[in-house]
Amino acid sequence: MKKQWLQVATALIIGSTTLVNAEGYTQADRIADMQKMAQAMQDIQSGLLYNNLDIIKAGTKVLKDTIIKIRPIDEEVNNKDIYEKWLNNNLKMTNKIQKKIRNKAQTLEERFADGDAVQALQEYSKIIGQCMQCHVRLRKW
Ligand code: HEC
């Protein structure tokens, strides 16, 4: 009996944490995250041009840590129609793009570390392509 209650309490705590995490992502937060990623991309570009692996690594780290935060903002979550659209189409798209950007950032770093700057640059442009894919599609939401 006691154990069951503990499980219920744990579930409640985990549940409410999830709820808290799902809220509080504002448009300002998302814009800040976007600007962070734009800066990271610039840093990566500098790293490529100045042939500096540390700068590239710093950039890909920020990029990988920030892209996973991108999601619908509170306003979209609270608007049933928009949120349904997010859940049906855009959340899937977002997850896919997030995964691709993280993978490509990892590959970029590895190729550059291996001395293949040309391949690293190709990964760079693929990442920008993913950013733009969301931006272009997003304008229709
Ligand atoms: C899943 C969708 C999505 C992806 C992926 C995405 N963005 Fe965005 N981006 C947005 C949205 C939505 C906005 C508009 C933010 C707002 O005004 O609420 C935006 C806006 C921006 C802005 C303008 C911010 C401002 O100051 O107004 C920049 C810069 C930006 N994104 C950079 C990037 C970069 C760089 C990447 C890729 C590494 C990227 N974005 C990937 C959805 C995305």
mmCIF file of C-alpha atoms and ligand atoms in Angstrom:
data_model
loop_
_atom_site.group_PDB
_atom_site.id
_atom_site.type_symbol
_atom_site.label_atom_id
_atom_site.label_comp_id
_atom_site.label_asym_id
_atom_site.label_seq_id
_atom_site.Cartn_x
_atom_site.Cartn_y
_atom_site.Cartn_z
ATOM 1 C CA MET A 1 0.000 0.000 0.000
ATOM 2 C CA LYS A 2 2.718 2.381 1.041
ATOM 3 C CA LYS A 3 4.692 1.544 -2.068
ATOM 4 C CA GLN A 4 1.683 2.238 -4.245
ATOM 5 C CA TRP A 5 1.256 5.652 -2.745
ATOM 6 C CA LEU A 6 4.879 6.373 -3.350
ATOM 7 C CA GLN A 7 4.395 5.440 -6.977
ATOM 8 C CA VAL A 8 1.360 7.694 -7.261
ATOM 9 C CA ALA A 9 3.229 10.553 -5.627
ATOM 10 C CA THR A 10 6.210 10.040 -7.920
ATOM 11 C CA ALA A 11 3.929 9.974 -10.957
ATOM 12 C CA LEU A 12 2.300 13.198 -9.785
ATOM 13 C CA ILE A 13 5.635 14.879 -9.264
ATOM 14 C CA ILE A 14 6.959 13.751 -12.636
ATOM 15 C CA GLY A 15 3.660 14.732 -14.241
ATOM 16 C CA SER A 16 3.678 18.219 -12.814
ATOM 17 C CA THR A 17 7.338 18.712 -13.735
ATOM 18 C CA THR A 18 6.468 17.812 -17.308
ATOM 19 C CA LEU A 19 3.620 20.283 -17.162
ATOM 20 C CA VAL A 20 5.894 23.022 -15.868
ATOM 21 C CA ASN A 21 8.427 22.239 -18.573
ATOM 22 C CA ALA A 22 5.765 22.374 -21.257
ATOM 23 C CA GLU A 23 4.882 25.897 -20.199
ATOM 24 C CA GLY A 24 6.886 29.039 -19.993
ATOM 25 C CA TYR A 25 8.376 28.985 -23.484
ATOM 26 C CA THR A 26 7.562 32.403 -24.779
ATOM 27 C CA GLN A 27 8.034 34.048 -28.123
ATOM 28 C CA ALA A 28 10.864 36.080 -26.565
ATOM 29 C CA ASP A 29 12.565 32.838 -25.476
ATOM 30 C CA ARG A 30 12.266 31.394 -28.944
ATOM 31 C CA ILE A 31 13.616 34.545 -30.592
ATOM 32 C CA ALA A 32 16.533 34.506 -28.125
ATOM 33 C CA ASP A 33 17.216 30.842 -28.997
ATOM 34 C CA MET A 34 17.083 31.665 -32.702
ATOM 35 C CA GLN A 35 19.578 34.501 -32.257
ATOM 36 C CA LYS A 36 21.822 32.195 -30.254
ATOM 37 C CA MET A 37 21.792 29.700 -33.123
ATOM 38 C CA ALA A 38 22.431 32.434 -35.689
ATOM 39 C CA GLN A 39 25.457 33.476 -33.624
ATOM 40 C CA ALA A 40 26.586 29.851 -33.359
ATOM 41 C CA MET A 41 26.410 29.532 -37.145
ATOM 42 C CA GLN A 42 28.534 32.663 -37.508
ATOM 43 C CA ASP A 43 31.040 31.263 -35.043
ATOM 44 C CA ILE A 44 31.218 28.006 -36.968
ATOM 45 C CA GLN A 45 31.781 29.961 -40.168
ATOM 46 C CA SER A 46 34.615 31.883 -38.521
ATOM 47 C CA GLY A 47 36.092 28.619 -37.294
ATOM 48 C CA LEU A 48 36.062 27.276 -40.847
ATOM 49 C CA LEU A 49 37.659 30.416 -42.260
ATOM 50 C CA TYR A 50 40.256 30.812 -39.524
ATOM 51 C CA ASN A 51 40.894 27.076 -39.443
ATOM 52 C CA ASN A 52 40.144 26.828 -35.747
ATOM 53 C CA LEU A 53 38.628 23.618 -34.377
ATOM 54 C CA ASP A 54 37.981 25.064 -30.916
ATOM 55 C CA ILE A 55 35.784 27.833 -32.332
ATOM 56 C CA ILE A 56 33.914 25.272 -34.412
ATOM 57 C CA LYS A 57 33.405 23.013 -31.408
ATOM 58 C CA ALA A 58 32.087 25.901 -29.314
ATOM 59 C CA GLY A 59 29.659 26.790 -32.100
ATOM 60 C CA THR A 60 28.380 23.266 -32.708
ATOM 61 C CA LYS A 61 27.889 22.805 -28.962
ATOM 62 C CA VAL A 62 25.675 25.890 -28.678
ATOM 63 C CA LEU A 63 23.834 24.861 -31.817
ATOM 64 C CA LYS A 64 23.196 21.303 -30.622
ATOM 65 C CA ASP A 65 22.138 22.443 -27.137
ATOM 66 C CA THR A 66 19.828 25.151 -28.449
ATOM 67 C CA ILE A 67 18.085 23.456 -31.376
ATOM 68 C CA ILE A 68 16.507 20.885 -29.036
ATOM 69 C CA LYS A 69 14.761 23.692 -27.123
ATOM 70 C CA ILE A 70 12.773 24.865 -30.131
ATOM 71 C CA ARG A 71 9.078 24.113 -29.758
ATOM 72 C CA PRO A 72 5.656 25.711 -29.818
ATOM 73 C CA ILE A 73 5.404 28.760 -27.588
ATOM 74 C CA ASP A 74 2.705 29.102 -24.918
ATOM 75 C CA GLU A 75 0.473 31.124 -27.187
ATOM 76 C CA GLU A 76 0.490 28.340 -29.770
ATOM 77 C CA VAL A 77 -0.060 25.651 -27.130
ATOM 78 C CA ASN A 78 -3.030 27.568 -25.726
ATOM 79 C CA ASN A 79 -4.584 28.079 -29.131
ATOM 80 C CA LYS A 80 -6.320 24.774 -29.811
ATOM 81 C CA ASP A 81 -6.357 25.100 -33.597
ATOM 82 C CA ILE A 82 -2.731 26.116 -33.913
ATOM 83 C CA TYR A 83 -1.610 23.524 -31.390
ATOM 84 C CA GLU A 84 -3.460 20.760 -33.199
ATOM 85 C CA LYS A 85 -1.676 21.792 -36.348
ATOM 86 C CA TRP A 86 1.615 21.721 -34.476
ATOM 87 C CA LEU A 87 0.895 18.257 -33.125
ATOM 88 C CA ASN A 88 -0.264 16.894 -36.453
ATOM 89 C CA ASN A 89 2.386 18.261 -38.752
ATOM 90 C CA ASN A 90 4.812 20.712 -37.379
ATOM 91 C CA LEU A 91 5.968 18.889 -34.271
ATOM 92 C CA LYS A 92 6.979 15.938 -36.428
ATOM 93 C CA MET A 93 8.750 18.253 -38.826
ATOM 94 C CA THR A 94 10.457 20.038 -35.949
ATOM 95 C CA ASN A 95 11.680 16.799 -34.382
ATOM 96 C CA LYS A 96 13.045 15.650 -37.709
ATOM 97 C CA ILE A 97 14.838 18.927 -38.364
ATOM 98 C CA GLN A 98 16.240 19.016 -34.826
ATOM 99 C CA LYS A 99 17.676 15.536 -35.267
ATOM 100 C CA LYS A 100 19.151 16.410 -38.664
ATOM 101 C CA ILE A 101 20.753 19.612 -37.415
ATOM 102 C CA ARG A 102 22.292 17.819 -34.441
ATOM 103 C CA ASN A 103 23.646 15.027 -36.640
ATOM 104 C CA LYS A 104 25.023 17.405 -39.237
ATOM 105 C CA ALA A 105 26.660 19.556 -36.566
ATOM 106 C CA GLN A 106 28.332 16.431 -35.223
ATOM 107 C CA THR A 107 29.503 15.377 -38.707
ATOM 108 C CA LEU A 108 30.757 18.889 -39.445
ATOM 109 C CA GLU A 109 32.898 18.813 -36.321
ATOM 110 C CA GLU A 110 34.247 15.333 -37.087
ATOM 111 C CA ARG A 111 35.046 16.077 -40.741
ATOM 112 C CA PHE A 112 36.856 19.247 -39.787
ATOM 113 C CA ALA A 113 38.815 17.446 -37.073
ATOM 114 C CA ASP A 114 39.788 14.873 -39.740
ATOM 115 C CA GLY A 115 41.157 17.683 -41.887
ATOM 116 C CA ASP A 116 38.322 17.592 -44.419
ATOM 117 C CA ALA A 117 37.281 21.251 -44.430
ATOM 118 C CA VAL A 118 35.406 20.908 -47.726
ATOM 119 C CA GLN A 119 33.092 18.233 -46.335
ATOM 120 C CA ALA A 120 32.691 20.283 -43.151
ATOM 121 C CA LEU A 121 31.564 23.250 -45.234
ATOM 122 C CA GLN A 122 29.047 21.050 -47.019
ATOM 123 C CA GLU A 123 27.563 20.036 -43.673
ATOM 124 C CA TYR A 124 27.431 23.716 -42.767
ATOM 125 C CA SER A 125 25.310 24.555 -45.783
ATOM 126 C CA LYS A 126 23.073 21.540 -45.123
ATOM 127 C CA ILE A 127 22.437 22.914 -41.624
ATOM 128 C CA ILE A 128 21.463 26.334 -42.976
ATOM 129 C CA GLY A 129 19.230 24.489 -45.420
ATOM 130 C CA GLN A 130 17.426 22.860 -42.477
ATOM 131 C CA CYS A 131 17.020 26.213 -40.715
ATOM 132 C CA MET A 132 15.508 27.667 -43.860
ATOM 133 C CA GLN A 133 13.248 24.698 -44.434
ATOM 134 C CA CYS A 134 11.478 25.404 -41.182
ATOM 135 C CA HIS A 135 11.395 29.155 -41.761
ATOM 136 C CA VAL A 136 9.869 28.800 -45.197
ATOM 137 C CA ARG A 137 7.239 26.291 -44.107
ATOM 138 C CA LEU A 138 6.564 28.188 -40.939
ATOM 139 C CA ARG A 139 5.398 31.311 -42.650
ATOM 140 C CA LYS A 140 2.309 29.369 -43.649
ATOM 141 C CA TRP A 141 1.330 28.396 -40.112
HETATM 142 C C1 HEC B 1 11.329 24.283 -36.151
HETATM 143 C C2 HEC B 1 11.370 25.541 -36.766
HETATM 144 C C3 HEC B 1 12.620 26.348 -36.826
HETATM 145 C C4 HEC B 1 13.903 25.917 -37.050
HETATM 146 C C5 HEC B 1 14.404 24.503 -37.269
HETATM 147 C C6 HEC B 1 14.720 27.099 -37.063
HETATM 148 N N1 HEC B 1 13.969 28.201 -36.838
HETATM 149 FE FE1 HEC B 1 14.652 30.111 -36.755
HETATM 150 N N2 HEC B 1 12.762 30.769 -36.455
HETATM 151 C C7 HEC B 1 11.656 29.967 -36.253
HETATM 152 C C8 HEC B 1 10.541 30.775 -35.843
HETATM 153 C C9 HEC B 1 9.146 30.265 -35.482
HETATM 154 C C10 HEC B 1 10.994 32.105 -35.844
HETATM 155 C C11 HEC B 1 10.184 33.341 -35.484
HETATM 156 C C12 HEC B 1 10.362 33.569 -34.012
HETATM 157 C C13 HEC B 1 9.291 34.462 -33.517
HETATM 158 O O1 HEC B 1 9.290 35.648 -33.924
HETATM 159 O O2 HEC B 1 8.465 33.985 -32.739
HETATM 160 C C14 HEC B 1 12.396 32.071 -36.220
HETATM 161 C C15 HEC B 1 13.204 33.182 -36.328
HETATM 162 C C16 HEC B 1 14.569 33.156 -36.513
HETATM 163 C C17 HEC B 1 15.449 34.314 -36.519
HETATM 164 C C18 HEC B 1 15.010 35.754 -36.325
HETATM 165 C C19 HEC B 1 15.067 36.074 -34.824
HETATM 166 C C20 HEC B 1 14.703 37.520 -34.556
HETATM 167 O O3 HEC B 1 15.570 38.228 -34.025
HETATM 168 O O4 HEC B 1 13.576 37.920 -34.866
HETATM 169 C C21 HEC B 1 16.726 33.874 -36.699
HETATM 170 C C22 HEC B 1 17.979 34.710 -36.781
HETATM 171 C C23 HEC B 1 16.660 32.431 -36.807
HETATM 172 N N3 HEC B 1 15.338 32.028 -36.696
HETATM 173 C C24 HEC B 1 17.753 31.606 -36.980
HETATM 174 C C25 HEC B 1 17.680 30.232 -37.122
HETATM 175 C C26 HEC B 1 18.825 29.373 -37.355
HETATM 176 C C27 HEC B 1 20.256 29.853 -37.493
HETATM 177 C C28 HEC B 1 18.348 28.110 -37.443
HETATM 178 C C29 HEC B 1 19.095 26.839 -37.707
HETATM 179 C C30 HEC B 1 20.265 26.544 -36.986
HETATM 180 C C31 HEC B 1 16.904 28.182 -37.256
HETATM 181 N N4 HEC B 1 16.539 29.471 -37.069
HETATM 182 C C32 HEC B 1 16.085 27.062 -37.270
HETATM 183 C C33 HEC B 1 11.607 28.614 -36.418
HETATM 184 C C34 HEC B 1 12.681 27.788 -36.679
#
